[in-house]
Each structure stands twice: as structure tokens, then as C-alpha cells.
């Protein structure tokens, strides 16, 4: 998990530092920003600590209606819980006492032209991704028709070559060789690159390619939600290759289950086409349709007709 500081917010977003420029190394500990509410009512037993505090128009307007002493008291209630920083939105004027208390406690105060809604949404999304637990695995990540696919297999099995064919068919590369997986929730896994391999695809006998320079911006995507885990394996003569998989198999990454299928390789086999079919089939399943289940129902109906005739 990456450590985030207030300095990261200053670099990432359009904000100005009003107070605490020498204390931007303060660490963020929580992934959600918080609007003060209970602090204004002195209900301290229910206050969540360590969150970035954000002041929108409603909060600022409320503070401006108070007397000087009352306004300072409410500001003190926020500062008392030592947030990593306080953000004023919509380029509003800072309330009375904020600069004084935050200077004394070394708490940075930032101001942005963005509205409360815009800043909260963007900052929450950024912090959740940046602070998410992550692992790096060997494989290739592609986005196939909007569906994130993780390609795995032994070195030299053809993962990068398959990704190259998919790019030629209009799909997108996310990461080659090293895929960084971030756990955003118990059900959500995000796949991305490790910055060093961004936009690069390594092909045996050809070398390193920059897919954006070769094929344009549409050939690359920064990140994608992982929907399928596909393992490319060598062809096994004695295995059953036309089985009906009614029950989905899963691969676990950081306790997040990802639907898993295995594709066996053979000369002349259209592996990229099979991956496209798997992605489209996964999409249909999310809509509630299963070809295998429909086929089984048809068999059951046929057996039922035969039994009735007898």
C-alpha cells in the first residue's frame, strides 16, 4: 500500500496552499474525505478521526452566520481532531479562526476552485486507488471490448503475442509482463501497469514496442477492472476439451474472486478470437444469460418428451 501525503494532493489537484506549506508531508490515513457536521454541534462521541476535512458552501456560509467567538469555537472543534489537512472548495473566503488554529497545529489549509461535489468525488477516487492494497504478478492485462482480461501462463507461451493480435483487432493493452493488481473492494480488482512498462509490449524476435507510437492512443488504457482470468496452457492430447462448464471456476487475488478459464494452445488455433468470445460470453452472463444452462434446459425438455412418449 502506497503512503499518501498532503503534498500528493497538492501535486494532483488544482489547489493553493493557504496555510502549512512547510507541513505538506502529513500522511493521509483514511480513504474518504469528510464534511464536518457533528463537530459544529459539539457531538464529539461520533466523530470519525484522521479524515481529510472539506468545507463546502453550506459549511462556510453557516460559519459566516456565527459570531466571531462561536465561529472560532466551531473551527477549533475541527482542528482538535488533527485532520491531515482542511480543504476549502469553490474558492471561498476562509472562515474566521481557521488560519490561526491551523497555523498553531501545523495543519495545511488548501483552497480549490472546484465545487464540494467535484472535489470530494475526485479526491475519494484518487485516494482509494492510491492507498489500495496491491500485488504485482507476471502476466499481461488487456481490455477487450470494455472488459478487463488478465492473461497468464508460462514464460514464452504467447501472452504478449496474443495481446498484440488483440490490439490489431481494436482492443487495448493495459500492462505487459508485470501487472499491478489493486484491491478496491472485496469484489473489485483493478489492473494497471507499474509505470516503467507503461505503453510497452515485448515481443520475442521483434523486441520492445511502444503501442501508442505504433498504433495510436486507442491501443492503450491506463487501468481496467479485472473481469476474467485466462490461463494459456500447452495443448494436452488426452484432456477433455469440449466439456460444458456450468459452474464457474475462480482464481483468487487478495481474496477477490475472479472468474477463471483455461485455453489450451495449438498451432493454427485462433486464441485471440477465443479470448474475445470468452469476454463477450462473460458479458452475457452478467446480463443473466448462460448458454450452457440454456443447452441443459433443452436437453431436459427433450428427455421429458421421450419419457412422456414411453
Tab-separated table of C-alpha atoms in Angstrom:
chain	number	residue	atom	x	y	z
A	1	UNK	CA	0.000	0.000	0.000
A	2	UNK	CA	1.394	3.374	-1.031
A	3	UNK	CA	1.753	6.125	1.592
A	4	UNK	CA	-0.006	9.335	0.557
A	5	UNK	CA	0.738	12.782	1.916
A	6	UNK	CA	-0.893	16.181	1.590
A	7	UNK	CA	1.855	17.020	-0.904
A	8	UNK	CA	0.407	14.370	-3.250
A	9	UNK	CA	-2.944	16.193	-3.159
A	10	UNK	CA	-1.243	19.500	-3.945
A	11	UNK	CA	0.561	17.948	-6.923
A	12	UNK	CA	-2.502	16.110	-8.226
A	13	UNK	CA	-5.283	18.708	-7.922
A	14	UNK	CA	-5.774	22.419	-8.662
A	15	UNK	CA	-5.296	23.711	-5.115
A	16	UNK	CA	-3.444	26.586	-3.495
A	17	UNK	CA	-1.812	26.290	-0.081
A	18	UNK	CA	-3.143	28.941	2.303
A	19	UNK	CA	-1.527	27.601	5.475
A	20	UNK	CA	1.095	24.978	6.302
A	21	UNK	CA	3.317	24.919	3.243
A	22	UNK	CA	6.101	23.508	5.411
A	23	UNK	CA	3.890	20.654	6.665
A	24	UNK	CA	2.713	19.026	3.429
A	25	UNK	CA	4.409	15.773	4.496
A	26	UNK	CA	1.482	14.939	6.771
A	27	UNK	CA	0.246	11.406	5.992
A	28	UNK	CA	-3.298	10.502	4.903
A	29	UNK	CA	-4.655	7.565	6.906
A	30	UNK	CA	-8.259	7.318	5.688
A	31	UNK	CA	-9.529	6.847	2.138
A	32	UNK	CA	-12.632	9.032	2.367
A	33	UNK	CA	-12.868	12.796	2.774
A	34	UNK	CA	-15.355	14.077	5.322
A	35	UNK	CA	-17.625	17.095	5.622
A	36	UNK	CA	-17.814	18.427	9.180
A	37	UNK	CA	-21.275	18.279	10.697
A	38	UNK	CA	-21.307	16.840	14.179
A	39	UNK	CA	-18.296	19.000	15.028
A	40	UNK	CA	-20.495	22.048	14.599
A	41	UNK	CA	-22.943	20.589	17.139
A	42	UNK	CA	-20.329	19.527	19.724
A	43	UNK	CA	-21.234	15.833	19.264
A	44	UNK	CA	-17.698	14.555	19.694
A	45	UNK	CA	-18.512	10.941	20.592
A	46	UNK	CA	-19.407	10.113	16.984
A	47	UNK	CA	-16.688	11.918	15.064
A	48	UNK	CA	-14.512	9.866	12.701
A	49	UNK	CA	-10.862	10.817	13.085
A	50	UNK	CA	-7.979	11.144	10.601
A	51	UNK	CA	-10.116	12.098	7.591
A	52	UNK	CA	-9.348	14.992	5.274
A	53	UNK	CA	-11.916	17.652	6.168
A	54	UNK	CA	-13.564	19.509	3.301
A	55	UNK	CA	-15.591	22.721	3.623
A	56	UNK	CA	-18.227	23.463	1.009
A	57	UNK	CA	-20.531	26.436	0.548
A	58	UNK	CA	-23.027	25.205	3.142
A	59	UNK	CA	-20.350	24.844	5.820
A	60	UNK	CA	-18.673	28.171	5.034
A	61	UNK	CA	-21.979	30.044	4.858
A	62	UNK	CA	-23.005	28.555	8.194
A	63	UNK	CA	-19.745	29.623	9.846
A	64	UNK	CA	-20.134	33.156	8.479
A	65	UNK	CA	-23.525	33.463	10.227
A	66	UNK	CA	-21.948	32.879	13.647
A	67	UNK	CA	-20.419	35.391	15.995
A	68	UNK	CA	-16.636	35.650	15.979
A	69	UNK	CA	-16.287	33.616	19.167
A	70	UNK	CA	-18.790	30.969	18.062
A	71	UNK	CA	-17.099	30.635	14.661
A	72	UNK	CA	-13.700	30.168	16.295
A	73	UNK	CA	-15.177	27.516	18.595
A	74	UNK	CA	-16.552	25.531	15.666
A	75	UNK	CA	-13.270	25.772	13.791
A	76	UNK	CA	-11.431	24.652	16.924
A	77	UNK	CA	-13.693	21.582	17.079
A	78	UNK	CA	-12.473	20.530	13.608
A	79	UNK	CA	-8.818	21.280	14.254
A	80	UNK	CA	-8.946	19.485	17.610
A	81	UNK	CA	-9.171	16.127	15.818
A	82	UNK	CA	-5.963	16.889	13.903
A	83	UNK	CA	-7.028	16.118	10.291
A	84	UNK	CA	-4.181	15.734	7.774
A	85	UNK	CA	-5.461	18.853	6.015
A	86	UNK	CA	-8.537	21.022	5.505
A	87	UNK	CA	-9.785	21.902	2.015
A	88	UNK	CA	-11.962	24.919	1.188
A	89	UNK	CA	-13.924	24.458	-2.049
A	90	UNK	CA	-15.383	26.870	-4.633
A	91	UNK	CA	-12.608	29.417	-3.997
A	92	UNK	CA	-14.441	30.662	-0.891
A	93	UNK	CA	-13.131	33.029	1.728
A	94	UNK	CA	-11.632	31.226	4.705
A	95	UNK	CA	-13.703	31.443	7.915
A	96	UNK	CA	-12.504	33.372	10.941
A	97	UNK	CA	-10.051	31.460	13.119
A	98	UNK	CA	-9.146	28.800	10.573
A	99	UNK	CA	-5.734	30.251	9.690
A	100	UNK	CA	-4.923	30.924	13.360
A	101	UNK	CA	-5.734	27.423	14.655
A	102	UNK	CA	-4.241	25.548	11.702
A	103	UNK	CA	-1.008	27.541	11.841
A	104	UNK	CA	-0.680	26.708	15.518
A	105	UNK	CA	-1.328	22.964	14.940
A	106	UNK	CA	0.702	22.693	11.692
A	107	UNK	CA	-2.355	21.629	9.673
A	108	UNK	CA	-2.249	22.613	5.975
A	109	UNK	CA	-5.226	24.526	4.615
A	110	UNK	CA	-5.862	24.177	0.874
A	111	UNK	CA	-8.289	26.010	-1.389
A	112	UNK	CA	-9.643	24.856	-4.738
A	113	UNK	CA	-11.936	26.374	-7.389
A	114	UNK	CA	-13.714	23.003	-7.670
A	115	UNK	CA	-17.087	22.582	-6.012
A	116	UNK	CA	-17.652	20.372	-2.986
A	117	UNK	CA	-19.173	17.625	-5.142
A	118	UNK	CA	-16.382	17.710	-7.735
A	119	UNK	CA	-13.523	17.800	-5.254
A	120	UNK	CA	-14.970	15.107	-2.979
A	121	UNK	CA	-15.580	12.710	-5.863
A	122	UNK	CA	-12.167	13.227	-7.470
A	123	UNK	CA	-10.236	13.091	-4.198
A	124	UNK	CA	-12.076	9.992	-2.937
A	125	UNK	CA	-11.413	8.138	-6.204
A	126	UNK	CA	-7.756	9.134	-6.218
A	127	UNK	CA	-7.085	8.242	-2.584
A	128	UNK	CA	-8.943	4.898	-2.736
A	129	UNK	CA	-6.874	3.788	-5.745
A	130	UNK	CA	-3.582	5.122	-4.445
A	131	UNK	CA	-3.957	3.546	-0.996
A	132	UNK	CA	-5.459	0.247	-2.144
A	133	UNK	CA	-3.614	-2.989	-1.240
A	134	UNK	CA	-1.721	-4.191	-4.296
A	135	UNK	CA	0.364	-7.026	-5.665
A	136	UNK	CA	2.402	-7.451	-8.847
A	137	UNK	CA	2.051	-10.614	-10.925
A	138	UNK	CA	3.615	-11.955	-14.108
A	139	UNK	CA	1.176	-11.740	-16.987
A	140	UNK	CA	-0.494	-9.440	-19.494
A	141	UNK	CA	-3.536	-7.250	-18.928
A	142	UNK	CA	-5.779	-6.194	-21.799
A	143	UNK	CA	-9.140	-4.529	-22.184
A	144	UNK	CA	-11.293	-6.488	-24.615
A	145	UNK	CA	-14.406	-4.602	-25.723
A	146	UNK	CA	-14.564	-2.833	-22.358
A	147	UNK	CA	-13.876	-5.973	-20.320
A	148	UNK	CA	-10.658	-6.335	-18.325
A	149	UNK	CA	-8.854	-9.602	-19.016
A	150	UNK	CA	-5.792	-10.969	-17.236
A	151	UNK	CA	-3.698	-13.311	-19.397
A	152	UNK	CA	-1.409	-15.710	-17.559
A	153	UNK	CA	0.787	-18.644	-18.484
A	154	UNK	CA	4.367	-19.840	-18.561
A	155	UNK	CA	7.052	-17.588	-19.994
A	156	UNK	CA	7.106	-17.912	-23.796
A	157	UNK	CA	3.609	-19.382	-24.073
A	158	UNK	CA	2.453	-16.450	-26.237
A	159	UNK	CA	0.740	-13.966	-23.907
A	160	UNK	CA	2.312	-10.843	-25.414
A	161	UNK	CA	1.841	-12.096	-28.983
A	162	UNK	CA	-1.833	-12.730	-28.247
A	163	UNK	CA	-2.154	-9.222	-26.792
A	164	UNK	CA	-0.598	-7.831	-29.974
A	165	UNK	CA	-3.213	-9.594	-32.101
A	166	UNK	CA	-5.977	-8.228	-29.848
A	167	UNK	CA	-4.599	-4.696	-30.259
A	168	UNK	CA	-4.762	-5.198	-34.023
A	169	UNK	CA	-8.458	-6.065	-33.623
A	170	UNK	CA	-9.180	-2.783	-31.837
A	171	UNK	CA	-8.701	-3.791	-28.204
A	172	UNK	CA	-6.343	-2.163	-25.703
A	173	UNK	CA	-3.176	-3.004	-23.830
A	174	UNK	CA	-3.032	-2.174	-20.118
A	175	UNK	CA	0.192	-3.862	-18.987
A	176	UNK	CA	2.702	-6.360	-20.326
A	177	UNK	CA	4.951	-8.703	-18.325
A	178	UNK	CA	4.262	-7.095	-14.923
A	179	UNK	CA	0.629	-6.409	-13.994
A	180	UNK	CA	-0.157	-4.449	-10.835
A	181	UNK	CA	-3.411	-5.556	-9.201
A	182	UNK	CA	-5.132	-3.183	-6.767
A	183	UNK	CA	-7.903	-4.316	-4.433
A	184	UNK	CA	-10.504	-1.550	-4.375
A	185	UNK	CA	-13.185	-3.561	-2.569
A	186	UNK	CA	-13.953	-7.196	-1.637
A	187	UNK	CA	-15.377	-7.625	-5.171
A	188	UNK	CA	-13.307	-5.189	-7.226
A	189	UNK	CA	-9.823	-5.743	-8.618
A	190	UNK	CA	-8.118	-3.113	-10.751
A	191	UNK	CA	-5.358	-3.972	-13.196
A	192	UNK	CA	-2.728	-1.426	-14.222
A	193	UNK	CA	0.953	-1.042	-15.179
A	194	UNK	CA	3.917	-0.302	-12.926
A	195	UNK	CA	4.794	2.977	-14.716
A	196	UNK	CA	8.049	1.520	-16.098
A	197	UNK	CA	6.218	-0.750	-18.556
A	198	UNK	CA	3.527	1.801	-19.452
A	199	UNK	CA	2.595	1.532	-23.164
A	200	UNK	CA	5.316	-1.082	-23.817
A	201	UNK	CA	4.778	-4.536	-25.294
A	202	UNK	CA	7.662	-7.011	-25.585
A	203	UNK	CA	7.528	-9.450	-28.496
A	204	UNK	CA	10.011	-12.272	-28.959
A	205	UNK	CA	12.169	-11.866	-32.107
A	206	UNK	CA	10.860	-8.306	-32.554
A	207	UNK	CA	11.778	-6.541	-29.326
A	208	UNK	CA	10.115	-3.770	-27.344
A	209	UNK	CA	7.217	-1.881	-28.942
A	210	UNK	CA	5.510	1.311	-27.848
A	211	UNK	CA	1.920	0.558	-28.818
A	212	UNK	CA	0.822	4.194	-28.596
A	213	UNK	CA	3.546	5.354	-31.006
A	214	UNK	CA	2.807	2.462	-33.366
A	215	UNK	CA	-0.991	2.220	-33.238
A	216	UNK	CA	-2.241	5.433	-31.591
A	217	UNK	CA	-3.773	6.345	-28.241
A	218	UNK	CA	-6.659	3.913	-28.715
A	219	UNK	CA	-4.236	0.988	-28.352
A	220	UNK	CA	-3.532	1.690	-24.684
A	221	UNK	CA	-5.554	2.065	-21.479
A	222	UNK	CA	-4.192	3.146	-18.074
A	223	UNK	CA	-6.245	0.711	-15.993
A	224	UNK	CA	-9.177	-1.673	-16.146
A	225	UNK	CA	-11.379	-3.605	-13.768
A	226	UNK	CA	-10.390	-7.269	-13.967
A	227	UNK	CA	-13.367	-9.375	-15.024
A	228	UNK	CA	-11.680	-12.538	-16.351
A	229	UNK	CA	-8.571	-14.546	-15.539
A	230	UNK	CA	-7.462	-16.551	-18.581
A	231	UNK	CA	-4.610	-19.033	-18.370
A	232	UNK	CA	-2.881	-20.021	-21.605
A	233	UNK	CA	-1.526	-23.581	-21.431
A	234	UNK	CA	0.035	-26.133	-23.741
A	235	UNK	CA	-2.281	-28.499	-25.608
A	236	UNK	CA	-2.978	-31.766	-23.797
A	237	UNK	CA	-3.960	-34.600	-26.125
A	238	UNK	CA	-5.784	-36.680	-23.547
A	239	UNK	CA	-7.744	-33.881	-21.882
A	240	UNK	CA	-11.442	-33.257	-22.416
A	241	UNK	CA	-11.571	-30.026	-24.396
A	242	UNK	CA	-15.285	-29.697	-25.090
A	243	UNK	CA	-16.682	-30.016	-21.584
A	244	UNK	CA	-19.703	-27.960	-20.546
A	245	UNK	CA	-18.687	-25.690	-17.671
A	246	UNK	CA	-21.951	-24.824	-15.918
A	247	UNK	CA	-20.232	-23.908	-12.645
A	248	UNK	CA	-17.792	-21.009	-12.886
A	249	UNK	CA	-14.250	-21.566	-11.676
A	250	UNK	CA	-12.444	-18.777	-9.844
A	251	UNK	CA	-8.910	-17.548	-9.248
A	252	UNK	CA	-8.325	-15.631	-6.009
A	253	UNK	CA	-6.254	-12.463	-5.846
A	254	UNK	CA	-6.028	-10.829	-2.403
A	255	UNK	CA	-9.266	-12.690	-1.534
A	256	UNK	CA	-11.076	-11.225	-4.551
A	257	UNK	CA	-12.620	-13.984	-6.730
A	258	UNK	CA	-12.099	-13.601	-10.483
A	259	UNK	CA	-13.801	-15.956	-12.993
A	260	UNK	CA	-11.130	-18.250	-14.428
A	261	UNK	CA	-10.907	-20.226	-17.655
A	262	UNK	CA	-8.104	-22.155	-19.303
A	263	UNK	CA	-7.342	-22.008	-23.023
A	264	UNK	CA	-5.080	-24.712	-24.463
A	265	UNK	CA	-2.804	-23.668	-27.285
A	266	UNK	CA	-2.321	-25.462	-30.583
A	267	UNK	CA	-0.806	-24.317	-33.916
A	268	UNK	CA	-3.424	-22.568	-36.021
A	269	UNK	CA	-5.823	-22.049	-33.144
A	270	UNK	CA	-7.338	-18.526	-33.015
A	271	UNK	CA	-6.518	-17.769	-29.384
A	272	UNK	CA	-7.343	-14.064	-29.697
A	273	UNK	CA	-10.748	-14.975	-31.105
A	274	UNK	CA	-11.356	-17.352	-28.210
A	275	UNK	CA	-10.493	-14.583	-25.745
A	276	UNK	CA	-12.951	-12.260	-27.493
A	277	UNK	CA	-15.592	-14.992	-27.261
A	278	UNK	CA	-14.840	-15.525	-23.555
A	279	UNK	CA	-15.146	-11.795	-22.849
A	280	UNK	CA	-18.425	-11.492	-24.737
A	281	UNK	CA	-19.765	-14.621	-23.059
A	282	UNK	CA	-18.856	-13.191	-19.628
A	283	UNK	CA	-20.782	-10.041	-20.520
A	284	UNK	CA	-23.874	-12.080	-21.442
A	285	UNK	CA	-23.619	-13.936	-18.140
A	286	UNK	CA	-23.656	-10.604	-16.294
A	287	UNK	CA	-26.928	-9.896	-18.099
A	288	UNK	CA	-28.332	-13.144	-16.729
A	289	UNK	CA	-27.854	-15.388	-19.769
A	290	UNK	CA	-25.907	-18.679	-19.776
A	291	UNK	CA	-25.567	-20.669	-22.989
A	292	UNK	CA	-24.663	-23.819	-21.016
A	293	UNK	CA	-27.750	-23.532	-18.832
A	294	UNK	CA	-29.984	-22.985	-21.856
A	295	UNK	CA	-28.460	-26.034	-23.551
A	296	UNK	CA	-29.047	-28.167	-20.439
A	297	UNK	CA	-32.660	-26.992	-20.299
A	298	UNK	CA	-33.155	-28.042	-23.911
A	299	UNK	CA	-31.737	-31.494	-23.116
A	300	UNK	CA	-34.038	-31.822	-20.125
A	301	UNK	CA	-37.034	-30.856	-22.254
A	302	UNK	CA	-36.022	-33.426	-24.869
A	303	UNK	CA	-35.659	-36.162	-22.236
A	304	UNK	CA	-39.012	-35.165	-20.788
A	305	UNK	CA	-40.667	-35.551	-24.215
A	306	UNK	CA	-39.113	-39.010	-24.679
A	307	UNK	CA	-40.302	-40.116	-21.239
A	308	UNK	CA	-43.792	-38.878	-21.996
A	309	UNK	CA	-43.895	-40.861	-25.272
A	310	UNK	CA	-42.908	-44.033	-23.457
